[in-house]
Tab-separated table of C-alpha atoms in Angstrom:
chain	number	residue	atom	x	y	z
A	1	MET	CA	7.193	15.148	10.970
A	2	LYS	CA	6.669	16.280	14.563
A	3	THR	CA	10.140	15.006	15.630
A	4	ASN	CA	11.672	16.579	12.776
A	5	ARG	CA	10.194	19.826	13.532
A	6	LYS	CA	11.041	19.602	17.146
A	7	TYR	CA	14.757	18.932	16.033
A	8	PHE	CA	14.738	22.022	13.742
A	9	ILE	CA	13.664	24.034	16.735
A	10	LEU	CA	16.677	22.687	18.939
A	11	THR	CA	19.071	23.217	16.096
A	12	ILE	CA	17.988	26.755	15.730
A	13	MET	CA	18.369	27.189	19.575
A	14	ALA	CA	21.745	25.802	19.551
A	15	LEU	CA	22.854	28.123	16.644
A	16	SER	CA	21.388	31.014	18.398
A	17	VAL	CA	23.540	30.148	21.529
A	18	PHE	CA	26.636	30.017	19.579
A	19	ALA	CA	25.772	33.426	17.880
A	20	ALA	CA	25.527	34.912	21.386
A	21	CYS	CA	28.147	33.273	23.476
A	22	LYS	CA	31.443	34.657	23.900
A	23	LYS	CA	34.415	33.197	26.092
A	24	ASP	CA	35.065	34.373	29.408
A	25	ASP	CA	37.366	37.252	30.376
A	26	SER	CA	39.874	34.845	32.014
A	27	SER	CA	41.374	34.250	28.669
A	28	THR	CA	42.050	35.747	25.592
A	29	PRO	CA	40.062	34.469	22.738
A	30	ASN	CA	41.053	33.766	19.169
A	31	TYR	CA	38.882	35.024	16.749
A	32	ASN	CA	40.642	34.332	13.608
A	33	ALA	CA	38.368	31.282	12.572
A	34	ASP	CA	38.181	29.389	9.465
A	35	LYS	CA	34.859	29.894	8.270
A	36	ALA	CA	35.116	28.476	4.655
A	37	GLU	CA	33.210	25.200	5.544
A	38	LEU	CA	30.577	27.016	7.146
A	39	ASN	CA	30.182	29.397	4.117
A	40	LYS	CA	30.279	26.601	1.752
A	41	LEU	CA	27.339	25.161	3.861
A	42	ILE	CA	25.374	28.114	3.819
A	43	ASP	CA	25.977	28.419	-0.217
A	44	SER	CA	24.701	25.075	-0.452
A	45	ALA	CA	21.757	25.232	1.879
A	46	THR	CA	20.707	28.377	0.013
A	47	ASN	CA	20.677	26.532	-3.222
A	48	VAL	CA	18.593	23.826	-1.710
A	49	TYR	CA	16.166	26.368	-0.195
A	50	ASN	CA	15.684	28.104	-3.558
A	51	SER	CA	14.864	24.876	-5.430
A	52	ALA	CA	12.721	23.311	-2.901
A	53	VAL	CA	8.987	23.320	-3.215
A	54	GLU	CA	6.467	22.832	-0.453
A	55	GLY	CA	3.214	20.997	-1.080
A	56	LYS	CA	1.859	17.577	-0.712
A	57	GLN	CA	3.153	15.623	-3.542
A	58	ALA	CA	6.128	13.144	-3.769
A	59	GLY	CA	9.531	15.178	-4.032
A	60	GLN	CA	7.962	18.261	-2.271
A	61	TYR	CA	8.654	19.495	1.226
A	62	ALA	CA	6.076	19.481	4.082
A	63	VAL	CA	4.601	22.807	4.480
A	64	GLY	CA	6.729	25.032	6.888
A	65	SER	CA	10.051	23.143	6.124
A	66	LYS	CA	11.292	26.266	4.136
A	67	ALA	CA	10.586	28.744	7.051
A	68	ASP	CA	12.741	26.552	9.480
A	69	LEU	CA	15.753	25.995	7.046
A	70	ASN	CA	15.705	29.811	6.152
A	71	GLU	CA	15.980	30.513	9.948
A	72	THR	CA	18.762	28.179	10.255
A	73	ILE	CA	20.508	29.878	7.331
A	74	ASP	CA	20.105	33.207	8.775
A	75	LEU	CA	21.682	32.357	12.078
A	76	ALA	CA	24.655	30.491	10.260
A	77	LYS	CA	25.094	33.859	8.337
A	78	GLN	CA	25.436	35.763	11.542
A	79	VAL	CA	28.189	33.456	12.715
A	80	SER	CA	29.785	33.641	9.265
A	81	THR	CA	29.709	37.677	9.175
A	82	GLY	CA	30.467	37.960	13.019
A	83	THR	CA	33.930	38.784	14.165
A	84	THR	CA	33.772	37.598	17.896
A	85	TYR	CA	33.372	33.868	17.094
A	86	THR	CA	36.033	31.356	17.743
A	87	GLN	CA	36.911	28.187	15.745
A	88	GLN	CA	35.361	25.832	18.296
A	89	GLN	CA	32.042	28.007	18.013
A	90	VAL	CA	32.235	27.865	14.103
A	91	ASP	CA	32.794	24.010	14.053
A	92	ASN	CA	29.979	23.895	16.310
A	93	SER	CA	27.666	25.831	13.892
A	94	VAL	CA	28.765	23.658	11.064
A	95	ALA	CA	27.856	20.474	13.005
A	96	ASN	CA	24.372	21.878	13.861
A	97	PHE	CA	23.882	23.166	10.490
A	98	GLU	CA	24.604	19.847	9.118
A	99	ARG	CA	22.035	18.118	11.388
A	100	SER	CA	19.555	20.824	10.421
A	101	LEU	CA	19.939	20.072	6.926
A	102	THR	CA	19.462	16.313	7.533
A	103	ALA	CA	16.388	17.223	9.250
A	104	PHE	CA	15.045	19.321	6.373
A	105	TYR	CA	15.694	16.492	4.002
A	106	SER	CA	13.752	14.039	6.004
A	107	ARG	CA	10.928	16.101	5.628
A	108	GLN	CA	10.692	15.645	1.822
A	109	ILE	CA	7.466	13.869	0.795
A	110	GLN	CA	8.281	10.442	-0.545
A	111	ASP	CA	6.387	8.121	-2.614
A	112	VAL	CA	4.606	5.249	-0.867
A	113	SER	CA	6.539	1.815	-0.695
A	114	VAL	CA	8.113	2.266	-3.923
A	115	GLU	CA	9.731	-1.176	-3.470
A	116	ASN	CA	6.257	-2.719	-3.444
A	117	LEU	CA	4.912	-0.836	-6.515
A	118	MET	CA	4.616	-3.328	-9.260
A	119	ALA	CA	2.796	-0.865	-11.773
A	120	TYR	CA	1.884	2.591	-11.973
A	121	TRP	CA	-0.628	3.783	-14.871
A	122	LYS	CA	-0.433	7.688	-14.672
A	123	PHE	CA	-2.249	7.780	-17.918
A	124	SER	CA	-0.132	11.024	-18.684
A	125	GLY	CA	-0.731	10.829	-22.563
A	126	ASN	CA	-0.365	7.177	-22.692
A	127	ALA	CA	-0.857	3.720	-21.153
A	128	GLY	CA	2.628	3.245	-20.037
A	129	ASP	CA	3.787	1.829	-16.766
A	130	SER	CA	5.611	4.668	-14.559
A	131	SER	CA	6.777	2.341	-11.886
A	132	GLY	CA	9.834	1.044	-13.896
A	133	ASN	CA	8.593	-2.584	-13.955
A	134	GLY	CA	7.530	-2.375	-17.634
A	135	ASN	CA	3.879	-3.087	-17.147
A	136	ASP	CA	2.904	-1.242	-20.164
A	137	GLY	CA	-0.883	-1.265	-21.366
A	138	MET	CA	-2.155	-1.855	-24.769
A	139	LEU	CA	-5.459	0.115	-25.823
A	140	LYS	CA	-8.173	-2.299	-26.992
A	141	SER	CA	-11.519	-2.431	-28.257
A	142	GLY	CA	-13.734	-4.903	-26.196
A	143	ILE	CA	-16.732	-7.217	-26.356
A	144	ILE	CA	-20.310	-5.743	-25.315
A	145	GLY	CA	-23.899	-6.643	-25.740
A	146	ALA	CA	-26.026	-9.742	-24.658
A	147	THR	CA	-25.235	-10.992	-28.241
A	148	PRO	CA	-21.437	-10.422	-28.214
A	149	VAL	CA	-19.979	-7.974	-30.599
A	150	ASP	CA	-16.872	-5.932	-30.676
A	151	GLY	CA	-17.568	-2.496	-29.381
A	152	GLY	CA	-15.274	-0.957	-32.003
A	153	VAL	CA	-13.619	1.807	-29.954
A	154	LEU	CA	-10.516	2.421	-28.192
A	155	PRO	CA	-10.111	4.138	-24.645
A	156	GLN	CA	-10.004	7.935	-25.207
A	157	LEU	CA	-7.730	10.396	-23.677
A	158	THR	CA	-9.740	12.909	-21.621
A	159	SER	CA	-9.058	15.641	-18.831
A	160	ASP	CA	-8.222	14.522	-15.335
A	161	ARG	CA	-9.445	15.667	-11.993
A	162	TYR	CA	-7.296	19.026	-12.256
A	163	GLY	CA	-8.914	19.836	-15.755
A	164	ASN	CA	-5.519	18.910	-17.604
A	165	ALA	CA	-6.268	17.556	-20.978
A	166	ASN	CA	-5.070	14.131	-22.219
A	167	MET	CA	-4.226	13.036	-18.652
A	168	ALA	CA	-6.626	10.323	-17.907
A	169	TYR	CA	-8.674	7.722	-19.954
A	170	LYS	CA	-12.378	7.588	-20.651
A	171	PHE	CA	-13.852	4.026	-21.195
A	172	ASP	CA	-17.229	3.103	-22.909
A	173	ASN	CA	-18.499	0.529	-25.174
A	174	GLY	CA	-16.326	-2.229	-23.915
A	175	ALA	CA	-12.942	-0.231	-24.639
A	176	TYR	CA	-10.252	-1.424	-22.189
A	177	ILE	CA	-6.295	-1.520	-21.450
A	178	GLU	CA	-4.706	-4.615	-21.615
A	179	ILE	CA	-1.498	-5.583	-19.816
A	180	PRO	CA	0.588	-8.778	-20.404
A	181	TYR	CA	0.521	-11.192	-17.371
A	182	LYS	CA	3.292	-11.214	-14.866
A	183	ALA	CA	3.509	-13.193	-11.762
A	184	SER	CA	3.879	-9.840	-9.995
A	185	LEU	CA	0.498	-8.780	-10.841
A	186	ASN	CA	-0.934	-12.056	-9.347
A	187	PRO	CA	0.537	-11.561	-5.797
A	188	LYS	CA	-0.486	-13.041	-2.407
A	189	SER	CA	-1.233	-9.582	-1.008
A	190	PHE	CA	-2.125	-6.402	-2.840
A	191	THR	CA	-3.540	-2.859	-2.771
A	192	ILE	CA	-5.327	-1.301	-5.769
A	193	SER	CA	-5.514	2.405	-5.571
A	194	LEU	CA	-7.311	4.617	-8.426
A	195	TRP	CA	-9.199	7.609	-9.324
A	196	VAL	CA	-12.484	7.051	-10.927
A	197	LYS	CA	-15.182	9.428	-12.380
A	198	ARG	CA	-18.064	6.972	-13.075
A	199	GLY	CA	-20.572	7.578	-15.679
A	200	GLU	CA	-23.988	5.727	-15.504
A	201	THR	CA	-24.557	3.063	-13.043
A	202	PHE	CA	-23.890	-0.346	-14.002
A	203	SER	CA	-23.927	-3.403	-12.135
A	204	ASP	CA	-20.814	-4.612	-13.748
A	205	ASN	CA	-18.548	-1.705	-13.932
A	206	TYR	CA	-15.386	-3.370	-14.046
A	207	MET	CA	-12.261	-1.284	-13.169
A	208	VAL	CA	-9.469	-3.789	-12.781
A	209	SER	CA	-9.622	-7.468	-13.477
A	210	LEU	CA	-7.176	-10.378	-13.617
A	211	ASP	CA	-9.396	-13.368	-15.035
A	212	ARG	CA	-12.485	-12.297	-13.174
A	213	TRP	CA	-13.583	-14.340	-10.237
A	214	ASN	CA	-11.061	-16.941	-11.189
A	215	GLY	CA	-8.339	-14.538	-9.959
A	216	PHE	CA	-9.692	-11.156	-8.861
A	217	LYS	CA	-11.864	-8.068	-9.969
A	218	PHE	CA	-12.357	-4.822	-8.679
A	219	GLN	CA	-15.279	-2.943	-9.803
A	220	LEU	CA	-18.473	-0.974	-9.067
A	221	GLN	CA	-21.762	-2.823	-8.394
A	222	SER	CA	-25.493	-1.607	-8.929
A	223	ASN	CA	-25.478	0.512	-5.715
A	224	ASN	CA	-22.050	1.860	-6.728
A	225	PHE	CA	-20.269	0.369	-3.895
A	226	LEU	CA	-16.738	-0.720	-4.579
A	227	PHE	CA	-16.694	-4.383	-4.879
A	228	LEU	CA	-13.881	-7.016	-4.836
A	229	THR	CA	-14.092	-10.495	-5.769
A	230	LEU	CA	-11.113	-12.793	-4.935
A	231	SER	CA	-10.493	-16.587	-5.505
A	232	LYS	CA	-8.213	-17.956	-2.722
A	233	ASP	CA	-6.970	-21.314	-1.859
A	234	ASN	CA	-10.170	-21.768	0.670
A	235	GLY	CA	-12.774	-20.578	-1.761
A	236	ILE	CA	-14.196	-17.150	-3.470
A	237	ASN	CA	-15.159	-14.264	-1.682
A	238	ASP	CA	-17.264	-11.345	-3.006
A	239	VAL	CA	-17.293	-8.235	-0.544
A	240	ASP	CA	-18.610	-4.721	-0.946
A	241	SER	CA	-17.773	-1.440	0.548
A	242	ASN	CA	-21.228	-0.791	1.920
A	243	PRO	CA	-22.302	1.802	3.021
A	244	ALA	CA	-19.483	3.694	0.977
A	245	SER	CA	-20.203	4.584	-2.523
A	246	VAL	CA	-18.534	6.435	-5.593
A	247	PRO	CA	-20.534	9.379	-6.868
A	248	GLN	CA	-21.445	10.023	-10.424
A	249	ASP	CA	-19.439	12.476	-12.551
A	250	ASP	CA	-17.129	13.373	-9.522
A	251	TRP	CA	-13.497	12.412	-9.460
A	252	THR	CA	-13.061	10.068	-6.418
A	253	GLN	CA	-10.128	8.178	-5.103
A	254	ALA	CA	-10.923	4.351	-4.368
A	255	ALA	CA	-8.612	1.816	-2.901
A	256	VAL	CA	-8.904	-1.815	-1.886
A	257	SER	CA	-6.286	-3.962	-0.064
A	258	TYR	CA	-6.244	-7.710	0.862
A	259	THR	CA	-3.601	-9.742	2.992
A	260	ASN	CA	-4.584	-13.252	4.616
A	261	GLY	CA	-6.979	-12.074	7.488
A	262	SER	CA	-8.170	-8.772	6.237
A	263	MET	CA	-9.706	-7.129	3.210
A	264	LYS	CA	-10.244	-3.138	3.324
A	265	PHE	CA	-11.910	-0.541	1.219
A	266	TYR	CA	-11.266	3.267	1.145
A	267	VAL	CA	-12.762	6.040	-0.457
A	268	ASN	CA	-10.730	9.557	-0.764
A	269	GLY	CA	-8.046	8.122	1.592
A	270	ASP	CA	-10.511	7.050	4.451
A	271	LEU	CA	-11.057	3.579	5.783
A	272	LYS	CA	-14.642	2.695	5.059
A	273	ARG	CA	-14.854	-1.039	5.589
A	274	THR	CA	-12.713	-3.637	6.959
A	275	VAL	CA	-13.804	-7.499	6.585
A	276	ALA	CA	-11.946	-10.334	8.280
A	277	ILE	CA	-11.286	-12.796	5.561
A	278	THR	CA	-8.577	-15.625	5.590
A	279	GLY	CA	-7.069	-17.582	2.554
A	280	THR	CA	-4.182	-17.065	0.046
A	281	PRO	CA	-4.988	-15.793	-3.241
A	282	ILE	CA	-4.474	-18.281	-5.917
A	283	THR	CA	-1.975	-18.072	-8.798
A	284	LEU	CA	-3.626	-18.473	-11.930
A	285	PRO	CA	-3.207	-21.900	-13.553
A	286	THR	CA	-3.323	-20.224	-17.004
A	287	PRO	CA	-1.829	-17.046	-17.393
A	288	ILE	CA	-4.673	-14.328	-18.511
A	289	ASN	CA	-3.571	-10.625	-19.165
A	290	LEU	CA	-4.748	-8.177	-16.734
A	291	CYS	CA	-7.396	-5.882	-17.984
A	292	ILE	CA	-8.295	-2.181	-16.919
A	293	GLY	CA	-11.958	-1.606	-17.894
A	294	GLN	CA	-12.976	-4.793	-18.964
A	295	GLN	CA	-13.505	-8.414	-17.582
A	296	LEU	CA	-11.363	-10.747	-19.803
A	297	PRO	CA	-9.120	-9.972	-22.985
A	298	LYS	CA	-11.329	-10.323	-25.777
A	299	ASP	CA	-9.380	-13.048	-27.315
A	300	LYS	CA	-9.977	-15.127	-24.297
A	301	PHE	CA	-13.840	-15.468	-24.184
A	302	SER	CA	-15.782	-18.644	-25.042
A	303	PHE	CA	-19.006	-18.003	-26.454
A	304	THR	CA	-20.278	-21.647	-26.702
A	305	ASP	CA	-19.166	-23.685	-23.824
A	306	THR	CA	-20.754	-22.583	-20.667
A	307	SER	CA	-18.659	-24.990	-18.634
A	308	ASP	CA	-15.429	-22.939	-19.875
A	309	PRO	CA	-14.059	-20.760	-16.999
A	310	ASN	CA	-13.986	-18.133	-19.333
A	311	TYR	CA	-17.401	-18.310	-20.857
A	312	TYR	CA	-18.966	-14.864	-22.084
A	313	TRP	CA	-22.063	-14.442	-19.616
A	314	GLY	CA	-22.864	-10.897	-20.782
A	315	PRO	CA	-21.023	-7.414	-20.787
A	316	SER	CA	-19.109	-6.498	-17.790
A	317	TYR	CA	-17.025	-3.226	-18.751
A	318	PHE	CA	-16.338	0.246	-17.274
A	319	LYS	CA	-18.360	3.304	-18.131
A	320	GLY	CA	-16.493	6.491	-17.240
A	321	SER	CA	-12.948	7.649	-16.512
A	322	LEU	CA	-10.046	6.206	-14.829
A	323	ASP	CA	-6.517	7.704	-13.611
A	324	ASP	CA	-3.573	7.135	-11.439
A	325	ILE	CA	-3.806	3.310	-11.019
A	326	ARG	CA	-1.548	2.015	-8.653
A	327	PHE	CA	-0.885	-1.862	-7.973
A	328	TYR	CA	1.268	-2.845	-5.014
A	329	ASN	CA	2.229	-6.227	-3.837
A	330	LYS	CA	1.344	-5.620	-0.392
A	331	ALA	CA	-1.690	-4.390	1.859
A	332	LEU	CA	-0.754	-0.880	2.549
A	333	SER	CA	-1.258	0.577	5.947
A	334	ASP	CA	-4.225	2.926	6.487
A	335	ALA	CA	-1.684	5.788	6.664
A	336	GLU	CA	-0.007	4.882	3.518
A	337	VAL	CA	-3.399	4.963	1.625
A	338	LEU	CA	-4.105	8.335	3.108
A	339	SER	CA	-0.706	9.607	2.081
A	340	ILE	CA	-1.594	8.447	-1.595
A	341	TYR	CA	-4.631	10.414	-1.441
A	342	THR	CA	-2.892	13.430	0.097
A	343	MET	CA	-0.207	13.698	-2.533
A	344	GLU	CA	-2.791	12.922	-5.551
A	345	SER	CA	-5.486	15.120	-4.480
A	346	TYR	CA	-3.060	18.215	-4.639
A	347	LYS	CA	-2.294	19.716	-7.761
C-alpha cells in the first residue's frame, strides 16, 4: 500500500507539472488539442470514484484511496478545461491518469488466498459454502450424554458479532453441521479461521472435526485454550494455544494453521503460539464427513466395541455460537491471518 500511495503522489505531481507548463517562446504552440480520450477517462474515473467504498472488507478500498483519486481527477479536469495545453501535454496527462487509475485499483482490498479457500461457511441465513466449491453443510441433531442419546435439536440461527439476526449459528445439546467428505477437506497443509462466542467452559468443546484424533480436531479445552489434535504419518500431536484463551460470551476470531514443520495459533489476528512439529497429515483410510460443532457424524459412532476407532467415549460437542468459518488448503502467513481479522472485524 505504501508503494501505491507513493505512486499516487508522483502521478499527481506529474499532472500538476502538465497543468502548469507551457512551451517556450521560441515556437508557436498549437493548443487545438483533442481531449476526447481525456474527457472519457475523467468520466470513467468519476463513476469509479462515486461507486467506490472505503473500508476494510474485501471489495472495498484502503482508507485514503478516494481522496488521492479525486485529486487526480481534479488535476485532469484542469487540463481538460484549460486552453493552453498542447496535444503532447494532453496525451501525457492521459498516460499519467491511466497509471494513477491502475494504482487506485491496486488498493482495492482482496480476499485472502481465494485459490486456496476450500470452504467458507458464512452462516448468512444457512449453512451453505460461499467458496464456490460446493461444501454445503447439513443441519443435524447429535449424540450427547454419558449414556448416549440423541440431543434432538438442530443448530439455531442467531445474531452475529454485529448484532445482525440470523447470521451465525448457535450450537447446544449436540447439534452440529455435517459436510460431506472431500479430499480437499483433508489436505496436507491447512488453516482454519473462525469466529467463536463460547458459552460455558467445556473440556471437549469441538468446533471443527474430521474424524477426531484419527484425522484432526480443532476445539476448546478446559482452560479455554485453542486446541488442535492432528494425526500425521509420524504420530498424533495434541497442542494448545497456552497462554492465549478464548473469553466467554465475547465474539473472538480464532485460527490455527499447520504445515510440515510448524503449527500456529492466532487470536483476533495476532499470532499467539508457534510450535515446531513435523510430519504429513494422514489421508483418512475411510472417508468420514466433516463436522462443525461435533466430534463425529452420529451415524458413525460405535457404542459397543471399544477397539473401534469411532467408539463413543463420551460427549464432545460445541456449546456456543460460531460464524464465518474459513478452511484453506495451505498454512496462511501471519499477515494473511491478520488480513482476515481486519476484514471481518469491520462492519
